[in-house]
Tab-separated table of C-alpha atoms and ligand atoms in Angstrom:
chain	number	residue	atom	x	y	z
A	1	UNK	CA	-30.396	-3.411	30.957
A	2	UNK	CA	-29.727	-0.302	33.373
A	3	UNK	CA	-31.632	3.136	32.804
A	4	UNK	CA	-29.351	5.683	31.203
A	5	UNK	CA	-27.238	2.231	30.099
A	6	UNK	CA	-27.675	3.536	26.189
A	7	UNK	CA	-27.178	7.423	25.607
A	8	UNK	CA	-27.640	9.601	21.956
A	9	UNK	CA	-26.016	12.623	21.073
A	10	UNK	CA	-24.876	14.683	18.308
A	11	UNK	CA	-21.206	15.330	17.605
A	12	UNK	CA	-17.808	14.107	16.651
A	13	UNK	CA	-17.265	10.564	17.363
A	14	UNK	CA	-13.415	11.729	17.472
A	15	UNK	CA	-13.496	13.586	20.557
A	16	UNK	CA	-15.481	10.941	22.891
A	17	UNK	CA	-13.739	10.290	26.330
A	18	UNK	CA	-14.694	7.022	26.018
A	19	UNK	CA	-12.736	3.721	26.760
A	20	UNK	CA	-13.673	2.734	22.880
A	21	UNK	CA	-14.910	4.334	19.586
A	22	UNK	CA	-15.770	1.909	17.127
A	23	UNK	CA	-15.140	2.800	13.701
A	24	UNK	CA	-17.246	2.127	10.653
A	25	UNK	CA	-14.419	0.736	8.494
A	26	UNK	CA	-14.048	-1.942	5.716
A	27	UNK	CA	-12.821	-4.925	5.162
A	28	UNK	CA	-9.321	-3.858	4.181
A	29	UNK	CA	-9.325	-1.757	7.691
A	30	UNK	CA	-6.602	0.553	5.165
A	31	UNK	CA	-8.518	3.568	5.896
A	32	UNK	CA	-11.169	5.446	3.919
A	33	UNK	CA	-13.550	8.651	4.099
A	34	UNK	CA	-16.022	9.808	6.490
A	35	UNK	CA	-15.937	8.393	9.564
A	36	UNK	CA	-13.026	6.327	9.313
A	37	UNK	CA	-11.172	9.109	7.450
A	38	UNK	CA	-11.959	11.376	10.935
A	39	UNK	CA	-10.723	8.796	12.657
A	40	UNK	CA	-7.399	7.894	11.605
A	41	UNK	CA	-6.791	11.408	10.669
A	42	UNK	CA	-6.856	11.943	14.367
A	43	UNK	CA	-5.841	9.088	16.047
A	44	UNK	CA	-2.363	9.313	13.879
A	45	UNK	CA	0.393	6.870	12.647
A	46	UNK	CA	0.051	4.090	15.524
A	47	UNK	CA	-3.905	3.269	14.219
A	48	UNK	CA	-2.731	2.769	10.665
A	49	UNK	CA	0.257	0.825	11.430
A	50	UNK	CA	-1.894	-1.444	13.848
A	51	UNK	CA	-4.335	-1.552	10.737
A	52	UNK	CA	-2.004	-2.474	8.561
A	53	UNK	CA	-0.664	-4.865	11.085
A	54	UNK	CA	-4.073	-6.925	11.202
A	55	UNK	CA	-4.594	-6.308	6.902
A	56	UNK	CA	-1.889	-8.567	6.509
A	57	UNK	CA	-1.692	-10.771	9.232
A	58	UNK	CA	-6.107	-11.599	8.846
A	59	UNK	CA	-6.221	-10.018	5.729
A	60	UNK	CA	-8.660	-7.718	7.989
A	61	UNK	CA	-12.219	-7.590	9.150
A	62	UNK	CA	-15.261	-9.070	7.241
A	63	UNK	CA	-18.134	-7.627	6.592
A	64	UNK	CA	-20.327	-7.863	10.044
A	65	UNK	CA	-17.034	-9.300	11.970
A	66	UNK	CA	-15.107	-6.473	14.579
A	67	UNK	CA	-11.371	-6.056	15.342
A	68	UNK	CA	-9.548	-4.199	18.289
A	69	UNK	CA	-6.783	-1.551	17.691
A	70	UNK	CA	-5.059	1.067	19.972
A	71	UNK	CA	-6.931	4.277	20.153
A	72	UNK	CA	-3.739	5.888	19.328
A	73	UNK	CA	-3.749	10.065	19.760
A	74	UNK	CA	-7.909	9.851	20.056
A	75	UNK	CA	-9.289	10.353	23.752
A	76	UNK	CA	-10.215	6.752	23.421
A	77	UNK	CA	-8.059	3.848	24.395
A	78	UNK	CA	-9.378	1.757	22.225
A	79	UNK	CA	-10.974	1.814	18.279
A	80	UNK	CA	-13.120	-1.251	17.604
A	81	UNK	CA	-12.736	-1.437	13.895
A	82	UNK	CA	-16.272	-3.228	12.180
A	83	UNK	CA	-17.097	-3.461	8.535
A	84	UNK	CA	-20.758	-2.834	7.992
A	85	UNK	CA	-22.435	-3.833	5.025
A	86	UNK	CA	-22.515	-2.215	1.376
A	87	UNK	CA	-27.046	-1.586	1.218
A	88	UNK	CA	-27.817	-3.333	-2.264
A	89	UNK	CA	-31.446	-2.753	-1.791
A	90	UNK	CA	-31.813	-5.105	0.897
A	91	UNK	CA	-31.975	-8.595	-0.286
A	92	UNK	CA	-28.004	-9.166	0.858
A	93	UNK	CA	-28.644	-10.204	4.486
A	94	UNK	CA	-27.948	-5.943	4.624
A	95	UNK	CA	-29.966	-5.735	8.257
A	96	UNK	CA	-28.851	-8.832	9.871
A	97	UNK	CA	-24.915	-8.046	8.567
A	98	UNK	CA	-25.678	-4.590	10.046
A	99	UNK	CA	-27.287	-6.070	13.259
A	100	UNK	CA	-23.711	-8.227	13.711
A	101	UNK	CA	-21.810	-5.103	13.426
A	102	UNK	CA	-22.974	-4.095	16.473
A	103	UNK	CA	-22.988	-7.195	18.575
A	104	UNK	CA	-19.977	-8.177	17.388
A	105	UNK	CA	-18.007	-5.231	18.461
A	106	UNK	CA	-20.109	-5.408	21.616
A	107	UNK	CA	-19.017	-8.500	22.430
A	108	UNK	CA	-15.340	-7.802	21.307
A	109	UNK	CA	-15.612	-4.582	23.678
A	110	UNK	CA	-16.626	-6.957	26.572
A	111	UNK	CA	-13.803	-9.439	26.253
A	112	UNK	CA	-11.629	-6.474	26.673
A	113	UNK	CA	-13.460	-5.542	29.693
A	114	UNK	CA	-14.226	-1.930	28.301
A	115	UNK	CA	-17.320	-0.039	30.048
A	116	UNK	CA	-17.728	2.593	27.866
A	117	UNK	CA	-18.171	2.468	24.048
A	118	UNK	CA	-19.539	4.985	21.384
A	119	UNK	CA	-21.014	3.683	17.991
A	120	UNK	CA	-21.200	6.147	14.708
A	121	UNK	CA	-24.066	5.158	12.693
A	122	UNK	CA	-22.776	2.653	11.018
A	123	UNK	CA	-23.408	2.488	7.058
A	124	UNK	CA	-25.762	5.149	6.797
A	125	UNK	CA	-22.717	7.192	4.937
A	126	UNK	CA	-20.883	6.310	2.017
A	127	UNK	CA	-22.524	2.295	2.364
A	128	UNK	CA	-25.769	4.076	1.845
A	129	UNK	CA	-28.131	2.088	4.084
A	130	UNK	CA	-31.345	3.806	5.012
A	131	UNK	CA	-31.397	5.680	7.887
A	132	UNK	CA	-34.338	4.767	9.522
A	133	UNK	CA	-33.879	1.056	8.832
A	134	UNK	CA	-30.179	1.152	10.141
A	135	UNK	CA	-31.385	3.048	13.521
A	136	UNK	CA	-33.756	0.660	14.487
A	137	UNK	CA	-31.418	-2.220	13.776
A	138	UNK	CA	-28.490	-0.503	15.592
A	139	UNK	CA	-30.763	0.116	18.913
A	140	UNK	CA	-32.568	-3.449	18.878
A	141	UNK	CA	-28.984	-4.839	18.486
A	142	UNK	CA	-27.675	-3.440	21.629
A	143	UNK	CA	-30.503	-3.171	24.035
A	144	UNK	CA	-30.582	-7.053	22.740
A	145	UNK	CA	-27.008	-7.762	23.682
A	146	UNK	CA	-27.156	-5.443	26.787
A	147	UNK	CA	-30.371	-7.682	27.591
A	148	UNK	CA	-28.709	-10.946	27.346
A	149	UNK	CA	-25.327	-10.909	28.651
A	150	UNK	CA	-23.604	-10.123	31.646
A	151	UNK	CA	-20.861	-7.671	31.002
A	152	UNK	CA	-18.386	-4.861	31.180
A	153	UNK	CA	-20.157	-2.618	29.295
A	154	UNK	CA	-21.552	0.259	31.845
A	155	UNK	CA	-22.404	2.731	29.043
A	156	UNK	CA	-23.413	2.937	25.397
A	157	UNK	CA	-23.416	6.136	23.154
A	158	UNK	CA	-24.536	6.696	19.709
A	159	UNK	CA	-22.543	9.688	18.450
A	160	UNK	CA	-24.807	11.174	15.585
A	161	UNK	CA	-22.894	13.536	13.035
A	162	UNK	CA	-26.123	14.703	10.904
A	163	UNK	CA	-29.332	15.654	12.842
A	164	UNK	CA	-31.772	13.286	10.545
A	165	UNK	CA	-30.182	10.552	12.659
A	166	UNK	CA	-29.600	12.150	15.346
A	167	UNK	CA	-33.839	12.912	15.242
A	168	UNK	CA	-34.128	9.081	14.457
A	169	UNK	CA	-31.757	8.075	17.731
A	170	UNK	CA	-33.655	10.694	19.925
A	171	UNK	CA	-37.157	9.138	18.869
A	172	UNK	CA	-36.131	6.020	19.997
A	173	UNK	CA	-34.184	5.925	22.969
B	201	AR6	N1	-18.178	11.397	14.015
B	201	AR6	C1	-19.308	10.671	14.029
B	201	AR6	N2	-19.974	10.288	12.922
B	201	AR6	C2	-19.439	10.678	11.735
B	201	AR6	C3	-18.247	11.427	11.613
B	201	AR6	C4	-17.607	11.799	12.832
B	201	AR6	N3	-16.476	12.499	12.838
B	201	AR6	N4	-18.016	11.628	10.291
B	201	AR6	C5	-19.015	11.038	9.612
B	201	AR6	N5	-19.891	10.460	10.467
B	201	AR6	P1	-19.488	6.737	6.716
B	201	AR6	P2	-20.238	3.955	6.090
B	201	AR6	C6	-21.123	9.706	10.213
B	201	AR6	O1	-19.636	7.151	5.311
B	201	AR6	O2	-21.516	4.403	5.494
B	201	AR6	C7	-15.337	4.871	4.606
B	201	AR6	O3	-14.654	5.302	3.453
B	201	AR6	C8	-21.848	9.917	8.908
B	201	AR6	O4	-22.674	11.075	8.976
B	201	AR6	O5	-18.327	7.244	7.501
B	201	AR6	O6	-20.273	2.808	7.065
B	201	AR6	C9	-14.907	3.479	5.067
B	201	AR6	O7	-13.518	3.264	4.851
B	201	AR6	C10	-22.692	8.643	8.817
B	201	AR6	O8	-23.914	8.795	9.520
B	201	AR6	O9	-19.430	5.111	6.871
B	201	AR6	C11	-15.762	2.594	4.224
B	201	AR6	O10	-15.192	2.382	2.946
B	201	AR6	C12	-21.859	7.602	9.572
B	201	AR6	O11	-20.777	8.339	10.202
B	201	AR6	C13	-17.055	3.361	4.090
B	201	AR6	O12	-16.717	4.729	4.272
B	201	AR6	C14	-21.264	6.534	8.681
B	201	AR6	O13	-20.850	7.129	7.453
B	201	AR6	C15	-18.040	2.984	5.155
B	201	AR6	O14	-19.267	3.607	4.902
């Protein structure tokens, strides 16, 4: 891994010039609150009709599993839909389904030869996983894929919307 490969800041994962967002969606990829509400809200009718394309087609995106959609209207070219888990106190393979959110839409990211992704914290929201927990999962998961494979990606951001992860992210990077 490259210095300055993995970046944190606070703000709206909406507005990153990035190549891809990833979105932290569920497994019917039909759109939701938060994050994913943000997202389709402004990335318009061409993400939910690609959504809807792979919902019936896949029956869309397990749990820990990533798809790839146009970015629509967003800055991004790209959304990298990923369904993290549900946190039922931790004894449901939570951190390692978690953990293969990330890689997963790393690896998706790098097939599509994207350099530059940005990653919400993923089910820290409404899927209620602890925050601390989830930040050190999220960061071990992509300094470990950055780490082990040869790829695409030139740059990683974590977009923090509150500041208690956004303190977490800064701690550790
Ligand atoms: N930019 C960046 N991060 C954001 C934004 C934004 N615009 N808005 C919220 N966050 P959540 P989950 C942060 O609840 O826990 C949806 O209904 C937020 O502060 O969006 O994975 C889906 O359809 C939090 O830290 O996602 C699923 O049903 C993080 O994004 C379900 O919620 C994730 O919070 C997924 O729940």
């Amino acid at each position: 891994m490259k210095n300055n490969q993995i970046q944190v800041i606070q703000g709206d994962i909406t507005r990153q010039k990035v190549d891809a967002i990833v979105n932290a969606a569920n497994e019917s990829l039909l759109g939701g609150g938060g994050v994913d509400g943000a997202i389709h809200s402004a990335a318009g009718k061409a993400l939910e009709l690609a959504c809807r394309k792979i919902h019936d087609e896949k029956g869309g995106c397990k749990t820990g599993e990533a798809v790839i959609t146009t970015g629509g209207n967003l800055p991004a070219k790209f959304v990298i839909h990923t369904a993290g888990p549900v946190w039922r106190g931790g004894k449901q393979q939570e951190a390692e389904l978690l953990s293969c959110a990330y890689s997963n839409s790393l690896r998706l990211a790098a097939e599509n030869g994207i350099k530059t992704i940005a990653f919400p914290n993923i089910s820290t929201g409404i899927y209620g996983f602890p925050k601390e927990q989830a930040s050190k999962i999220a960061v071990s998961a992509v300094v470990d894929f950055l780490n082990n494979n040869k790829t695409s990606i030139e740059k990683v951001i974590f977009v923090c919307f509150d500041q208690e992860n956004y303190e977490l992210y800064k701690e550790l990077a």
